[in-house]
Short mmCIF file of N, CA and C in Angstrom, two decimals:
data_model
loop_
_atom_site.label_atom_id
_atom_site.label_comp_id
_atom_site.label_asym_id
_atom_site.label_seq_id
_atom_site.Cartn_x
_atom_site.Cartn_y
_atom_site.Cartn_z
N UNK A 30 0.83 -1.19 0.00
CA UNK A 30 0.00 0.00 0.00
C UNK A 30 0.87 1.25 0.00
N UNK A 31 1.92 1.60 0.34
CA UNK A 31 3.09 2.18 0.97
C UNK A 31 3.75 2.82 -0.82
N UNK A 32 3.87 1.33 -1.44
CA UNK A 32 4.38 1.63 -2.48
C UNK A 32 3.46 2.26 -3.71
N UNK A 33 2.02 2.00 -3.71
CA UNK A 33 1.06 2.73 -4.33
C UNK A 33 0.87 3.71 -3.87
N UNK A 34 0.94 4.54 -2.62
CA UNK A 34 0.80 6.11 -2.43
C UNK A 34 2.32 6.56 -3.33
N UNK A 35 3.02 5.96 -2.98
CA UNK A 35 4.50 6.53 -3.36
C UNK A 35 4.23 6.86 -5.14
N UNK A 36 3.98 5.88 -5.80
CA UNK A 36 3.55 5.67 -6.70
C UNK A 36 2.88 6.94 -7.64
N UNK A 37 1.97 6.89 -6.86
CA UNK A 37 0.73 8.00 -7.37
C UNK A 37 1.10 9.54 -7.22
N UNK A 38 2.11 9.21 -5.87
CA UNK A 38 2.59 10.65 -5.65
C UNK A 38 3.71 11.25 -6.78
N UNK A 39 4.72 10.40 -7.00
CA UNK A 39 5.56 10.56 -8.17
C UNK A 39 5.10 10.84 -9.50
N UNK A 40 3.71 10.17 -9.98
CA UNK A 40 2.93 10.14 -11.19
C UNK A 40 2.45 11.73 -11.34
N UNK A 41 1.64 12.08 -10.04
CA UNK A 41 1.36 13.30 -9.97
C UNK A 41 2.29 14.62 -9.55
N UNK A 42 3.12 14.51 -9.40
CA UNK A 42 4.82 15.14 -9.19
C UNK A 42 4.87 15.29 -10.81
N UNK A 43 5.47 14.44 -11.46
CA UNK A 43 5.69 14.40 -12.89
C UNK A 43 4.59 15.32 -13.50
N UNK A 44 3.28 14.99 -13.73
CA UNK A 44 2.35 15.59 -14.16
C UNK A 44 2.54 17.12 -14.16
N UNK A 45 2.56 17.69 -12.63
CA UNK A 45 2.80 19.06 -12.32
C UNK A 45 3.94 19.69 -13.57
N UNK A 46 4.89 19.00 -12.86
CA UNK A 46 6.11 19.84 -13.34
C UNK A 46 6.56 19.77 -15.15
N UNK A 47 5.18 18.66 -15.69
CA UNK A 47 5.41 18.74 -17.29
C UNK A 47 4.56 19.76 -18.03
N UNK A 48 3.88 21.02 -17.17
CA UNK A 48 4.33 22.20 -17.33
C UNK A 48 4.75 22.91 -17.72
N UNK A 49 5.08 23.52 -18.99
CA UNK A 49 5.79 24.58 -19.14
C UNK A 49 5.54 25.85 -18.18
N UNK A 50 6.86 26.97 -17.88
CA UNK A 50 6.57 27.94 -16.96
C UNK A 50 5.72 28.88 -17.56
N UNK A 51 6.02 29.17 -19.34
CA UNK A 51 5.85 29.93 -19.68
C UNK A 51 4.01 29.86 -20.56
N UNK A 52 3.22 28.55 -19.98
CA UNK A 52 1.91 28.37 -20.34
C UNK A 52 1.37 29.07 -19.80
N UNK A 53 0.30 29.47 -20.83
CA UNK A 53 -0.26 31.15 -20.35
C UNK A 53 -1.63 30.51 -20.39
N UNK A 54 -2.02 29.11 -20.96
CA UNK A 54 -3.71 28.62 -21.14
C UNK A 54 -4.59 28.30 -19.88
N UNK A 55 -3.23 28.55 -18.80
CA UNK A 55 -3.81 28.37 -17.24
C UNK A 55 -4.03 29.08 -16.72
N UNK A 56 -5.28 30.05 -16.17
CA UNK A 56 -5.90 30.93 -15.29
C UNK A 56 -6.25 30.99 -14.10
N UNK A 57 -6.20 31.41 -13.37
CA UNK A 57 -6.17 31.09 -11.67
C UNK A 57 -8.07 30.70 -11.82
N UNK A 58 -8.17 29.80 -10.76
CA UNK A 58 -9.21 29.43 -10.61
C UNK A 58 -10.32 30.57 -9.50
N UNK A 59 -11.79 31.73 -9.57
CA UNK A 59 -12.06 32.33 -9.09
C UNK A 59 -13.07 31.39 -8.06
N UNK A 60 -12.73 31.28 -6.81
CA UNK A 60 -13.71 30.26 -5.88
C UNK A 60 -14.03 31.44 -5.08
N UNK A 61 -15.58 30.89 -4.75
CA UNK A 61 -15.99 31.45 -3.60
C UNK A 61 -15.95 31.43 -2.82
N UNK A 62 -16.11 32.31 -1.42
CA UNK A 62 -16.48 31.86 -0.25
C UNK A 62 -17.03 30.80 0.86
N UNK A 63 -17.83 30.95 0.02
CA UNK A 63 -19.21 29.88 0.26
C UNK A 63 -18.75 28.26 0.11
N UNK A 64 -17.89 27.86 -0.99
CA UNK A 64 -17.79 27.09 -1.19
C UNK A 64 -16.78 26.46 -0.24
N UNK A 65 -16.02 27.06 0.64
CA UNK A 65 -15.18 26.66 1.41
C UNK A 65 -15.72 26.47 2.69
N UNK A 66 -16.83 27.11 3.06
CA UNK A 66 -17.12 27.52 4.38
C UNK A 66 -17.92 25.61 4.86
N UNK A 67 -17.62 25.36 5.87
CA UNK A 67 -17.79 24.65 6.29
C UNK A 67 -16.88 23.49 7.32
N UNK A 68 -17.28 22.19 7.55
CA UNK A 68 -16.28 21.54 8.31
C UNK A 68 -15.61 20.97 7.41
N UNK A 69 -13.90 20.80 7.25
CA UNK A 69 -13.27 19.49 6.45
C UNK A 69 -12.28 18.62 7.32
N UNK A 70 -12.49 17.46 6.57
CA UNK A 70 -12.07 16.81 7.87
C UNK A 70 -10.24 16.24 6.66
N UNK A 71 -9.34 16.15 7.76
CA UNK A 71 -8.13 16.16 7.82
C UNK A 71 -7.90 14.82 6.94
N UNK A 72 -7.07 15.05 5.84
CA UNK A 72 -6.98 13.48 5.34
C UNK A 72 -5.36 12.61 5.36
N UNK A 73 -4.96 13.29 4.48
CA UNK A 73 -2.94 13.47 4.53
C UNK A 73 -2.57 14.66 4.52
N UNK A 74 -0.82 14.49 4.31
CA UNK A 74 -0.90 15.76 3.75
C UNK A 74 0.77 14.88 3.05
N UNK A 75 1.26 15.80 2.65
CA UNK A 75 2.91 15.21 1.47
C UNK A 75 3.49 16.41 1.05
N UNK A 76 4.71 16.32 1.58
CA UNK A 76 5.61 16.77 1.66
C UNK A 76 6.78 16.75 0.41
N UNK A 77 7.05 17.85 -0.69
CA UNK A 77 8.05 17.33 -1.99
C UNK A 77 9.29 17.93 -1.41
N UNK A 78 10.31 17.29 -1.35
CA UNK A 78 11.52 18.14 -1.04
C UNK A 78 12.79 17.64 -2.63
N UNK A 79 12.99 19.01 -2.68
CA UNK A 79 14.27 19.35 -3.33
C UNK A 79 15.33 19.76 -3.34
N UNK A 80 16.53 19.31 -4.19
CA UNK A 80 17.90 20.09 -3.88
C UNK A 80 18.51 20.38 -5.86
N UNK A 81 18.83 21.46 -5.45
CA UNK A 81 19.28 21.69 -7.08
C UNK A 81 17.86 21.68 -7.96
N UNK A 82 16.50 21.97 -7.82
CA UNK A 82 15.73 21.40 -8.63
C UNK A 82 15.20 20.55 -9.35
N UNK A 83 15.66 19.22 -8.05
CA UNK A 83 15.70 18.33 -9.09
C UNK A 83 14.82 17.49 -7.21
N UNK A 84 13.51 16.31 -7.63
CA UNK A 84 12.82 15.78 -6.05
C UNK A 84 13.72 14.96 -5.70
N UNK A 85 14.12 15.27 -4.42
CA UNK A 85 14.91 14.30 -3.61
C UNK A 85 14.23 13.17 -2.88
N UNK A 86 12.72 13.57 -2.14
CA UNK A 86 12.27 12.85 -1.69
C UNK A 86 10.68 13.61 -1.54
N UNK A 87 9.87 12.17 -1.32
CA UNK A 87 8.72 13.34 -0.95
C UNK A 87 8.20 11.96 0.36
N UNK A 88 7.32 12.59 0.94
CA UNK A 88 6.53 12.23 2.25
C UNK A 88 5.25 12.31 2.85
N UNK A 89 4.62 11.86 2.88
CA UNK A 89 3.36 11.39 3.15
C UNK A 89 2.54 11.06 4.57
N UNK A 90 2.27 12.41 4.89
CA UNK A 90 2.05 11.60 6.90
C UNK A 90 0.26 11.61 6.94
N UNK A 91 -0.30 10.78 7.47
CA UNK A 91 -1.44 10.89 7.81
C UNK A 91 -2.49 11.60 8.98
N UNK A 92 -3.54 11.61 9.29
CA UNK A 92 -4.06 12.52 10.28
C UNK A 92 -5.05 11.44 11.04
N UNK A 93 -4.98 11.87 12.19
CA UNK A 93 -5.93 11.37 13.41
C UNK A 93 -7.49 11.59 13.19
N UNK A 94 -8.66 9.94 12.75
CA UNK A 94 -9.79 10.37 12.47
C UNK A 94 -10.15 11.80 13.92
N UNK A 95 -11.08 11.95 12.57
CA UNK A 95 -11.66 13.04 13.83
C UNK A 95 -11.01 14.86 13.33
N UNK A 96 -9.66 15.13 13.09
CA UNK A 96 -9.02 15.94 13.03
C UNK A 96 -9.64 16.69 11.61
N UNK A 97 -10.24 18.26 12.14
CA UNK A 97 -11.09 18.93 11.11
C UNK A 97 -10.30 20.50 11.14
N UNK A 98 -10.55 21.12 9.71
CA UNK A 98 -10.50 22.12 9.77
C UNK A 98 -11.19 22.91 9.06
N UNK A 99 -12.32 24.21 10.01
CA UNK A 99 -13.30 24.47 9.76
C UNK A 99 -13.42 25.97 9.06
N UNK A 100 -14.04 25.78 7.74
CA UNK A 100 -14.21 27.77 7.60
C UNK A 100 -15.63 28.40 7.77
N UNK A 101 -15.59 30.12 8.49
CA UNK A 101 -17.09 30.04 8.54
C UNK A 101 -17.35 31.12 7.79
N UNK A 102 -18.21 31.38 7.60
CA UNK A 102 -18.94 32.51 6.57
C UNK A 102 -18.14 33.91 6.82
N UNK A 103 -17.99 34.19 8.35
CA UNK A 103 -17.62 35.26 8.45
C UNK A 103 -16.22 35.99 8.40
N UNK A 104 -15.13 34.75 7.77
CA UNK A 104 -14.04 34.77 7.26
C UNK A 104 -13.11 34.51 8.57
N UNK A 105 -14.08 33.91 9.50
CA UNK A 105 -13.15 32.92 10.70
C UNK A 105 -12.85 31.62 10.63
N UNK A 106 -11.89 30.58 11.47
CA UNK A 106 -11.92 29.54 11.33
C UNK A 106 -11.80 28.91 12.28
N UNK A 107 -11.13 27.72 12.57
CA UNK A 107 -10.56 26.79 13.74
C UNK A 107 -10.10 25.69 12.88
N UNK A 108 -8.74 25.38 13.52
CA UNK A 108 -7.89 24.65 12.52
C UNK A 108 -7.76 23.54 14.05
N UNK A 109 -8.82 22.57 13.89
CA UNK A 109 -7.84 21.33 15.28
C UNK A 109 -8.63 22.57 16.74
N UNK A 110 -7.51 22.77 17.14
CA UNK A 110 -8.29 23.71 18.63
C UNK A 110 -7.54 24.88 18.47
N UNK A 111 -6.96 25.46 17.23
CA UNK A 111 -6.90 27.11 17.30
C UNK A 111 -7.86 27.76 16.10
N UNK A 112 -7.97 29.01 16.91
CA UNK A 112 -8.29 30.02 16.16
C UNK A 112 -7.61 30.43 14.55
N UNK A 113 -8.66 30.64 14.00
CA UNK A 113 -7.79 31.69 12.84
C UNK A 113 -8.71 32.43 12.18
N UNK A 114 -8.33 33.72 11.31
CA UNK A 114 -8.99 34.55 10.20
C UNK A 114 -8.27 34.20 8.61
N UNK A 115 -9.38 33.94 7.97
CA UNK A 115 -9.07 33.88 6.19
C UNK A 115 -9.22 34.90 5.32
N UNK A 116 -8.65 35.22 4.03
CA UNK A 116 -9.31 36.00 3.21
C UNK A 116 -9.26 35.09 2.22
N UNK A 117 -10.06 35.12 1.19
CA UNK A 117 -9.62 34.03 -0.08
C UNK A 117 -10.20 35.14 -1.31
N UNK A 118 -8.96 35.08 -2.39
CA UNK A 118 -9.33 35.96 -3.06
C UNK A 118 -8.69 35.46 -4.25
N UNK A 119 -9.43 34.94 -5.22
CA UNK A 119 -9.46 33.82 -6.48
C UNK A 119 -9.00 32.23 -5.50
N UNK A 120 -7.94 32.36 -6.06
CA UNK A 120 -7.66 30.46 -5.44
C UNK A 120 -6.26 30.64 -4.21
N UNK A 121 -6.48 31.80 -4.25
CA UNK A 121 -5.28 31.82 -3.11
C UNK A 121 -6.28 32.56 -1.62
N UNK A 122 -5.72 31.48 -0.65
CA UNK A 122 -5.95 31.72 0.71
C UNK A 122 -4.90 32.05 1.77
N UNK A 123 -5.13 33.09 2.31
CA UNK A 123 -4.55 33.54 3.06
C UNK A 123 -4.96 33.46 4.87
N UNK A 124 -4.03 32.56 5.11
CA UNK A 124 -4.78 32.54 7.00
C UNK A 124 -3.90 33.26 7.80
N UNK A 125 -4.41 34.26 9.09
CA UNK A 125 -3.67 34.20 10.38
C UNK A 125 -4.27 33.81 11.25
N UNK A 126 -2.95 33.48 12.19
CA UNK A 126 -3.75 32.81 13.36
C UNK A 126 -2.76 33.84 14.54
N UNK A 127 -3.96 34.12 15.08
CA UNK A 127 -3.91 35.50 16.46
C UNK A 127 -3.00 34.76 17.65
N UNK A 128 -2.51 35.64 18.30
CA UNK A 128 -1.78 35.04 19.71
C UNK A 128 -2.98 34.06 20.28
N UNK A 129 -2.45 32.72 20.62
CA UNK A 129 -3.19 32.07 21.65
C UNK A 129 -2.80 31.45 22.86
N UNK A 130 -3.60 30.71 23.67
CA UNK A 130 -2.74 30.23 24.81
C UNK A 130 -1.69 29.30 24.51
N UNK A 131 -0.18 29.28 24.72
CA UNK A 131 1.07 28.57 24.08
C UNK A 131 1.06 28.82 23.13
N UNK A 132 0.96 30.04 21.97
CA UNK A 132 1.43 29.86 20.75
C UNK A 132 1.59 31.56 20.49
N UNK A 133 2.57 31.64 19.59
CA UNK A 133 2.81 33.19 19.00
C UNK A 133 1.53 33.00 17.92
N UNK A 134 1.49 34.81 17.65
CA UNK A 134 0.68 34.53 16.54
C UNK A 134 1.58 33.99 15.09
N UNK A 135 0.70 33.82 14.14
CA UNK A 135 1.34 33.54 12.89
C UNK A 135 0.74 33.93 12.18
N UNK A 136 1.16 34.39 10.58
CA UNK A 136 0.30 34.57 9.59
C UNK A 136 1.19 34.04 8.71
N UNK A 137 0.51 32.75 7.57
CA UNK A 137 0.79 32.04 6.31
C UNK A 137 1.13 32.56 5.17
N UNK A 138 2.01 31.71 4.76
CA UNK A 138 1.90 32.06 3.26
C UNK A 138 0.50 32.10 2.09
N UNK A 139 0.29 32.86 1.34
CA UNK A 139 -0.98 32.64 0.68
C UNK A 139 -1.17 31.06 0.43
N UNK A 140 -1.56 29.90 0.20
CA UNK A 140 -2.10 29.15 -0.10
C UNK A 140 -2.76 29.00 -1.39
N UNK A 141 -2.59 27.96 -2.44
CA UNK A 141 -3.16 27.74 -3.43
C UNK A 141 -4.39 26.84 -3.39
N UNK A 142 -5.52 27.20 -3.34
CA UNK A 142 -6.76 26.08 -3.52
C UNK A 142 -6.85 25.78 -4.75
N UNK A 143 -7.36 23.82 -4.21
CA UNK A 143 -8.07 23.23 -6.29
C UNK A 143 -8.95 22.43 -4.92
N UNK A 144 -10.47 22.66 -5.62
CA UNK A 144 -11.63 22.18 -5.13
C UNK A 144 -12.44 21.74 -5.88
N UNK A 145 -12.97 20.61 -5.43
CA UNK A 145 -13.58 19.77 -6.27
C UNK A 145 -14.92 19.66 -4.93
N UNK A 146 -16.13 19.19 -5.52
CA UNK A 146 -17.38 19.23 -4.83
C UNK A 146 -17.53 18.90 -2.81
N UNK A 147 -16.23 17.41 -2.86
CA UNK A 147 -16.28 17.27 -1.62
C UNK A 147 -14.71 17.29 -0.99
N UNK A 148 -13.48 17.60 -2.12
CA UNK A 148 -12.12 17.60 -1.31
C UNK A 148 -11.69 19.37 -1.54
N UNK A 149 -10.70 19.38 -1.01
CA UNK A 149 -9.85 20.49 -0.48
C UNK A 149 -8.38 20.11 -0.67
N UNK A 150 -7.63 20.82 -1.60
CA UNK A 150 -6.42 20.72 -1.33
C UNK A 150 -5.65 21.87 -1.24
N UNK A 151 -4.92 22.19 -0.04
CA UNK A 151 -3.97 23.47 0.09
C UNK A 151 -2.74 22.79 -0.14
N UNK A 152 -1.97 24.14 -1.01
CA UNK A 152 -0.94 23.88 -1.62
C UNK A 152 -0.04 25.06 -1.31
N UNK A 153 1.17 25.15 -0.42
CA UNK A 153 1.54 25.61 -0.18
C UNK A 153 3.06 25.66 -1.38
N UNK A 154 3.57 26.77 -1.91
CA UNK A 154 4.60 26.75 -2.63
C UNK A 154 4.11 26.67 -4.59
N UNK A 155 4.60 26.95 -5.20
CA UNK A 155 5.09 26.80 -6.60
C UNK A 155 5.39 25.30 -6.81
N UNK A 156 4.80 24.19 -7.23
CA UNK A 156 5.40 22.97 -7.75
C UNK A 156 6.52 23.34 -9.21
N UNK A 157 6.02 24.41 -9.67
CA UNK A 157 6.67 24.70 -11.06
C UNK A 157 7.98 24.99 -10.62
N UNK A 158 8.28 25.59 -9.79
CA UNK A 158 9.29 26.38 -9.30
C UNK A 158 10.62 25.26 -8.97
N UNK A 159 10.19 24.23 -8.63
CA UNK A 159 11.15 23.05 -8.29
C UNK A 159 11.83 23.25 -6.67
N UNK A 160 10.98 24.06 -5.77
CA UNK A 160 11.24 23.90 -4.55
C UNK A 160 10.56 23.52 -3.49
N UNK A 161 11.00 23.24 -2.67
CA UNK A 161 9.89 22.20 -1.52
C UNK A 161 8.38 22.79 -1.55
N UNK A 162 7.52 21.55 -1.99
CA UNK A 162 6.04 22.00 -1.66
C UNK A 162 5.71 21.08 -0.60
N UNK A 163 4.15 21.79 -0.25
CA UNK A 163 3.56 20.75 0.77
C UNK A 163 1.72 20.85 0.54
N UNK A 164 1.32 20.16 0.55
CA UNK A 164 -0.13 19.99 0.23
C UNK A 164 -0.62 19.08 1.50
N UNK A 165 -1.84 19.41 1.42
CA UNK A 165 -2.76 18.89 2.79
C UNK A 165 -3.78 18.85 2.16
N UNK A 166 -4.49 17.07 2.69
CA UNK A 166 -5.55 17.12 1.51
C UNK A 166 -6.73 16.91 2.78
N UNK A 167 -7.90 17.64 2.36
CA UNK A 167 -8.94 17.65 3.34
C UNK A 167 -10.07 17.19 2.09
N UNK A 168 -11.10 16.60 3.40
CA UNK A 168 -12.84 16.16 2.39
C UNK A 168 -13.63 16.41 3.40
N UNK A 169 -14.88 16.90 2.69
CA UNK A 169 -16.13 17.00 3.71
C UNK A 169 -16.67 15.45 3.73
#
């Protein structure tokens, strides 16, 4: 099973990066609000790491049933048991998360969304770019 995630992950690695940089037929995707707002529950997430531009390795960790992360209408959230605020503006999301008890605040890098009816995937980084990405895949 181990070797079929690996598998699929490499297939879709390849896919990305056969790409040209300079394809212009790709348009950022405009999502709504609405369409995000709700509970998603935690699925994997995978990790691509690179050196020289070229994948060294990638990684695959899983999540604890149960483990959700929620958006609400009013551009708040809760990620697990913290707080946070979103803006989403075309396919890029942007979260902070405010000082809480044990934690500094933080605010993210924008985030790339691709949504499909019941999954979620944040994509943190440029796959084109050939430097470490990380994706987290959530489903309602």
């Amino acid at each position: 099973m181990k070797l079929f995630r690996l598998t699929i992950i490499m297939v879709l690695t390849i896919q990305l990066f056969s790409c040209k940089k300079g394809d212009t037929d790709a348009t950022p995707t405009n999502i709504k609000t609405s369409a995000i707002v709700g509970k998603w529950n935690y699925l994997r997430d995978s990790v691509n790491y690179f050196r020289n531009g070229v994948l060294v390795h990638s990684q695959v960790g899983k999540y604890t049933k149960g483990e959700i992360m929620q958006f609400n209408a009013d551009g708040t959230g809760i990620d697990g048991t913290l707080i946070f605020t979103y803006t989403l503006t075309g396919d890029k999301l942007h979260m902070k998360y405010p000082k809480q008890k044990d934690r500094e605040a933080e605010e993210n890098m924008p985030k790339t969304l691709v949504l499909t009816s019941n999954k979620l995937t944040l994509l943190y980084g440029d796959p084109t770019d050939r430097k470490d990405t990380y994706y987290i895949f959530l489903s309602r």
